[in-house]
CSV table of N, CA and C in Angstrom, one decimal:
chain,number,residue,atom,x,y,z
V,22,UNK,N,55.4,75.0,1.6
V,22,UNK,CA,56.0,74.2,2.7
V,22,UNK,C,55.0,74.0,3.9
V,23,UNK,N,54.1,75.0,4.1
V,23,UNK,CA,53.1,74.9,5.2
V,23,UNK,C,52.2,73.7,4.9
V,24,UNK,N,51.8,73.5,3.6
V,24,UNK,CA,50.9,72.4,3.3
V,24,UNK,C,51.5,71.1,3.6
V,25,UNK,N,52.8,70.9,3.3
V,25,UNK,CA,53.4,69.6,3.6
V,25,UNK,C,53.5,69.4,5.1
V,26,UNK,N,53.9,70.4,5.9
V,26,UNK,CA,54.0,70.2,7.3
V,26,UNK,C,52.6,70.0,8.0
V,27,UNK,N,51.6,70.7,7.4
V,27,UNK,CA,50.3,70.5,7.9
V,27,UNK,C,49.8,69.0,7.7
V,28,UNK,N,50.1,68.5,6.5
V,28,UNK,CA,49.7,67.1,6.2
V,28,UNK,C,50.5,66.1,7.1
V,29,UNK,N,51.7,66.4,7.4
V,29,UNK,CA,52.5,65.5,8.3
V,29,UNK,C,51.9,65.6,9.7
V,30,UNK,N,51.5,66.8,10.1
V,30,UNK,CA,50.9,66.9,11.5
V,30,UNK,C,49.6,66.1,11.5
V,31,UNK,N,48.8,66.2,10.5
V,31,UNK,CA,47.5,65.5,10.4
V,31,UNK,C,47.8,64.0,10.5
V,32,UNK,N,48.8,63.5,9.7
V,32,UNK,CA,49.1,62.1,9.7
V,32,UNK,C,49.6,61.6,11.0
V,33,UNK,N,50.5,62.4,11.7
V,33,UNK,CA,51.0,62.0,13.0
V,33,UNK,C,49.9,62.0,14.0
V,34,UNK,N,49.0,63.0,13.9
V,34,UNK,CA,47.8,63.0,14.8
V,34,UNK,C,46.9,61.8,14.7
V,35,UNK,N,46.7,61.4,13.4
V,35,UNK,CA,45.9,60.2,13.1
V,35,UNK,C,46.6,58.9,13.7
V,36,UNK,N,47.9,58.9,13.5
V,36,UNK,CA,48.6,57.7,14.0
V,36,UNK,C,48.6,57.6,15.5
V,37,UNK,N,48.7,58.8,16.2
V,37,UNK,CA,48.6,58.9,17.6
V,37,UNK,C,47.2,58.4,18.1
V,38,UNK,N,46.2,58.9,17.5
V,38,UNK,CA,44.8,58.6,17.8
V,38,UNK,C,44.6,57.1,17.7
V,39,UNK,N,45.1,56.5,16.6
V,39,UNK,CA,44.9,55.1,16.3
V,39,UNK,C,45.7,54.3,17.4
V,40,UNK,N,46.8,54.7,17.8
V,40,UNK,CA,47.6,54.0,18.8
V,40,UNK,C,46.9,54.0,20.1
V,41,UNK,N,46.4,55.2,20.5
V,41,UNK,CA,45.7,55.3,21.8
V,41,UNK,C,44.4,54.4,21.7
V,42,UNK,N,43.7,54.4,20.7
V,42,UNK,CA,42.5,53.6,20.6
V,42,UNK,C,42.8,52.1,20.7
V,43,UNK,N,43.8,51.6,19.9
V,43,UNK,CA,44.2,50.2,20.0
V,43,UNK,C,44.7,49.9,21.4
V,44,UNK,N,45.5,50.7,22.0
V,44,UNK,CA,46.0,50.5,23.4
V,44,UNK,C,44.8,50.3,24.3
V,45,UNK,N,43.8,51.2,24.2
V,45,UNK,CA,42.7,51.1,25.1
V,45,UNK,C,41.9,49.8,24.9
V,46,UNK,N,41.8,49.4,23.6
V,46,UNK,CA,41.1,48.1,23.4
V,46,UNK,C,41.9,46.9,23.9
V,47,UNK,N,43.2,46.9,23.8
V,47,UNK,CA,44.0,45.9,24.3
V,47,UNK,C,43.9,45.8,25.9
V,48,UNK,N,44.0,46.9,26.5
V,48,UNK,CA,43.9,47.0,28.0
V,48,UNK,C,42.5,46.5,28.4
V,49,UNK,N,41.5,46.9,27.7
V,49,UNK,CA,40.1,46.5,28.1
V,49,UNK,C,39.9,45.0,27.9
V,50,UNK,N,40.5,44.4,26.8
V,50,UNK,CA,40.4,43.0,26.5
V,50,UNK,C,41.2,42.2,27.5
V,51,UNK,N,42.3,42.6,27.9
V,51,UNK,CA,43.2,41.9,28.9
V,51,UNK,C,42.6,41.9,30.3
V,52,UNK,N,41.8,42.9,30.6
V,52,UNK,CA,41.3,43.0,31.9
V,52,UNK,C,39.9,42.4,32.1
V,53,UNK,N,39.3,41.9,31.0
V,53,UNK,CA,38.0,41.4,31.1
V,53,UNK,C,38.0,39.9,31.6
V,54,UNK,N,36.9,39.6,32.2
V,54,UNK,CA,36.7,38.2,32.7
V,54,UNK,C,36.5,37.2,31.6
V,55,UNK,N,37.0,36.0,31.8
V,55,UNK,CA,36.8,35.0,30.7
V,55,UNK,C,35.3,34.7,30.5
V,56,UNK,N,35.0,34.5,29.2
V,56,UNK,CA,33.6,34.3,28.9
V,56,UNK,C,33.2,32.9,29.1
V,57,UNK,N,32.0,32.7,29.6
V,57,UNK,CA,31.5,31.4,29.9
V,57,UNK,C,30.6,31.0,28.7
V,58,UNK,N,30.7,29.8,28.2
V,58,UNK,CA,29.9,29.3,27.1
V,58,UNK,C,28.4,29.3,27.5
V,59,UNK,N,27.6,29.9,26.6
V,59,UNK,CA,26.2,30.0,26.8
V,59,UNK,C,25.6,28.7,26.4
V,60,UNK,N,24.4,28.4,26.8
V,60,UNK,CA,23.7,27.2,26.4
V,60,UNK,C,23.6,27.1,24.9
V,61,UNK,N,24.0,25.9,24.4
V,61,UNK,CA,24.0,25.7,23.0
V,61,UNK,C,25.3,25.9,22.3
V,62,UNK,N,26.2,26.5,23.0
V,62,UNK,CA,27.6,26.7,22.4
V,62,UNK,C,28.5,25.5,22.8
V,63,UNK,N,29.4,25.2,22.0
V,63,UNK,CA,30.4,24.1,22.3
V,63,UNK,C,31.4,24.6,23.3
V,64,UNK,N,31.9,23.7,24.2
V,64,UNK,CA,33.0,24.0,25.0
V,64,UNK,C,34.1,23.0,24.7
V,65,UNK,N,35.3,23.2,25.2
V,65,UNK,CA,36.4,22.4,24.9
V,65,UNK,C,36.2,20.9,25.3
V,66,UNK,N,35.3,20.7,26.2
V,66,UNK,CA,35.1,19.3,26.7
V,66,UNK,C,34.2,18.5,25.8
V,67,UNK,N,33.5,19.1,24.9
V,67,UNK,CA,32.6,18.3,24.1
V,67,UNK,C,33.4,17.6,23.0
V,68,UNK,N,32.8,16.5,22.6
V,68,UNK,CA,33.4,15.7,21.5
V,68,UNK,C,32.9,16.2,20.1
V,69,UNK,N,33.7,16.1,19.1
V,69,UNK,CA,33.3,16.5,17.8
V,69,UNK,C,32.4,15.5,17.2
V,70,UNK,N,31.5,15.9,16.3
V,70,UNK,CA,30.6,14.9,15.7
V,70,UNK,C,31.5,14.0,14.7
V,71,UNK,N,31.0,12.8,14.5
V,71,UNK,CA,31.7,11.9,13.5
V,71,UNK,C,31.7,12.5,12.1
V,72,UNK,N,32.8,12.4,11.4
V,72,UNK,CA,32.8,12.9,10.0
V,72,UNK,C,33.9,12.1,9.3
V,73,UNK,N,33.9,12.2,8.0
V,73,UNK,CA,34.9,11.7,7.1
V,73,UNK,C,35.4,12.8,6.2
V,74,UNK,N,36.7,12.7,5.9
V,74,UNK,CA,37.3,13.7,5.0
V,74,UNK,C,38.1,12.9,3.9
V,75,UNK,N,38.2,13.5,2.7
V,75,UNK,CA,39.1,12.8,1.7
V,75,UNK,C,40.5,13.0,2.0
V,76,UNK,N,41.3,11.9,1.8
V,76,UNK,CA,42.7,11.9,2.0
V,76,UNK,C,43.4,12.5,0.8
V,77,UNK,N,44.6,13.0,1.0
V,77,UNK,CA,45.3,13.7,-0.1
V,77,UNK,C,45.7,12.7,-1.3
V,78,UNK,N,45.9,11.4,-0.9
V,78,UNK,CA,46.2,10.5,-2.0
V,78,UNK,C,45.1,9.6,-2.4
V,79,UNK,N,43.9,10.0,-2.1
V,79,UNK,CA,42.7,9.2,-2.4
V,79,UNK,C,42.1,8.5,-1.2
V,80,UNK,N,40.9,8.1,-1.3
V,80,UNK,CA,40.3,7.4,-0.2
V,80,UNK,C,39.7,8.3,0.8
V,81,UNK,N,39.1,7.8,1.9
V,81,UNK,CA,38.5,8.6,2.9
V,81,UNK,C,39.1,8.2,4.3
V,82,UNK,N,39.1,9.2,5.2
V,82,UNK,CA,39.6,9.0,6.5
V,82,UNK,C,38.5,9.5,7.5
V,83,UNK,N,38.1,8.7,8.5
V,83,UNK,CA,37.1,9.1,9.4
V,83,UNK,C,37.8,9.6,10.7
V,84,UNK,N,37.0,10.3,11.5
V,84,UNK,CA,37.5,10.8,12.8
V,84,UNK,C,37.8,9.7,13.7
V,85,UNK,N,37.0,8.6,13.7
V,85,UNK,CA,37.2,7.5,14.5
V,85,UNK,C,38.6,6.8,14.2
V,86,UNK,N,38.9,6.7,12.9
V,86,UNK,CA,40.2,6.2,12.5
V,86,UNK,C,41.4,7.0,13.0
V,87,UNK,N,41.2,8.3,12.9
V,87,UNK,CA,42.3,9.2,13.4
V,87,UNK,C,42.5,9.2,14.9
V,88,UNK,N,41.4,8.9,15.6
V,88,UNK,CA,41.5,8.9,17.1
V,88,UNK,C,41.9,7.6,17.7
V,89,UNK,N,42.0,6.5,16.9
V,89,UNK,CA,42.3,5.2,17.5
V,89,UNK,C,43.6,5.3,18.3
V,90,UNK,N,43.5,5.0,19.6
V,90,UNK,CA,44.7,4.9,20.4
V,90,UNK,C,45.2,6.3,20.9
V,91,UNK,N,44.4,7.4,20.6
V,91,UNK,CA,44.8,8.7,21.0
V,91,UNK,C,43.8,9.4,21.9
V,92,UNK,N,44.3,10.3,22.7
V,92,UNK,CA,43.4,11.1,23.6
V,92,UNK,C,42.8,12.3,22.9
V,93,UNK,N,43.5,12.8,21.9
V,93,UNK,CA,43.0,14.0,21.3
V,93,UNK,C,43.6,14.1,19.9
V,94,UNK,N,43.2,15.2,19.2
V,94,UNK,CA,43.6,15.3,17.8
V,94,UNK,C,43.4,16.8,17.4
V,95,UNK,N,44.4,17.3,16.6
V,95,UNK,CA,44.3,18.6,16.0
V,95,UNK,C,44.2,18.5,14.5
V,96,UNK,N,43.2,19.1,13.9
V,96,UNK,CA,43.1,19.0,12.5
V,96,UNK,C,43.5,20.4,11.9
V,97,UNK,N,44.3,20.4,10.9
V,97,UNK,CA,44.8,21.6,10.2
V,97,UNK,C,44.3,21.5,8.8
V,98,UNK,N,43.6,22.5,8.4
V,98,UNK,CA,43.1,22.6,7.0
V,98,UNK,C,44.0,23.6,6.2
V,99,UNK,N,44.8,23.1,5.3
V,99,UNK,CA,45.7,23.9,4.6
V,99,UNK,C,45.1,24.1,3.2
V,100,UNK,N,45.0,25.4,2.9
V,100,UNK,CA,44.5,25.8,1.6
V,100,UNK,C,45.7,26.2,0.7
V,101,UNK,N,46.2,25.2,0.0
V,101,UNK,CA,47.4,25.4,-0.8
V,101,UNK,C,47.1,26.2,-2.0
V,102,UNK,N,48.2,26.7,-2.6
V,102,UNK,CA,48.1,27.5,-3.8
V,102,UNK,C,48.8,26.6,-4.9
V,103,UNK,N,47.9,25.9,-5.6
V,103,UNK,CA,48.4,25.0,-6.7
V,103,UNK,C,48.3,25.6,-8.0
């Protein structure tokens, strides 16, 4: 019986330590200053390079075609399980 209770105590201690560590990381991340993009890194204001992607039903679609008459665009890449 002592072996079982000792393993439970070790498990609970590990869980408590993990909880404290994750909480400290979350608090540290929430309190940090926003990062500024370094030279050479993209920012949200930069435009994407021109590209073409295949359509699901055949053919090709370019970024310029997708942006016609729009201010912005969100691309979602879905990796389906066929």
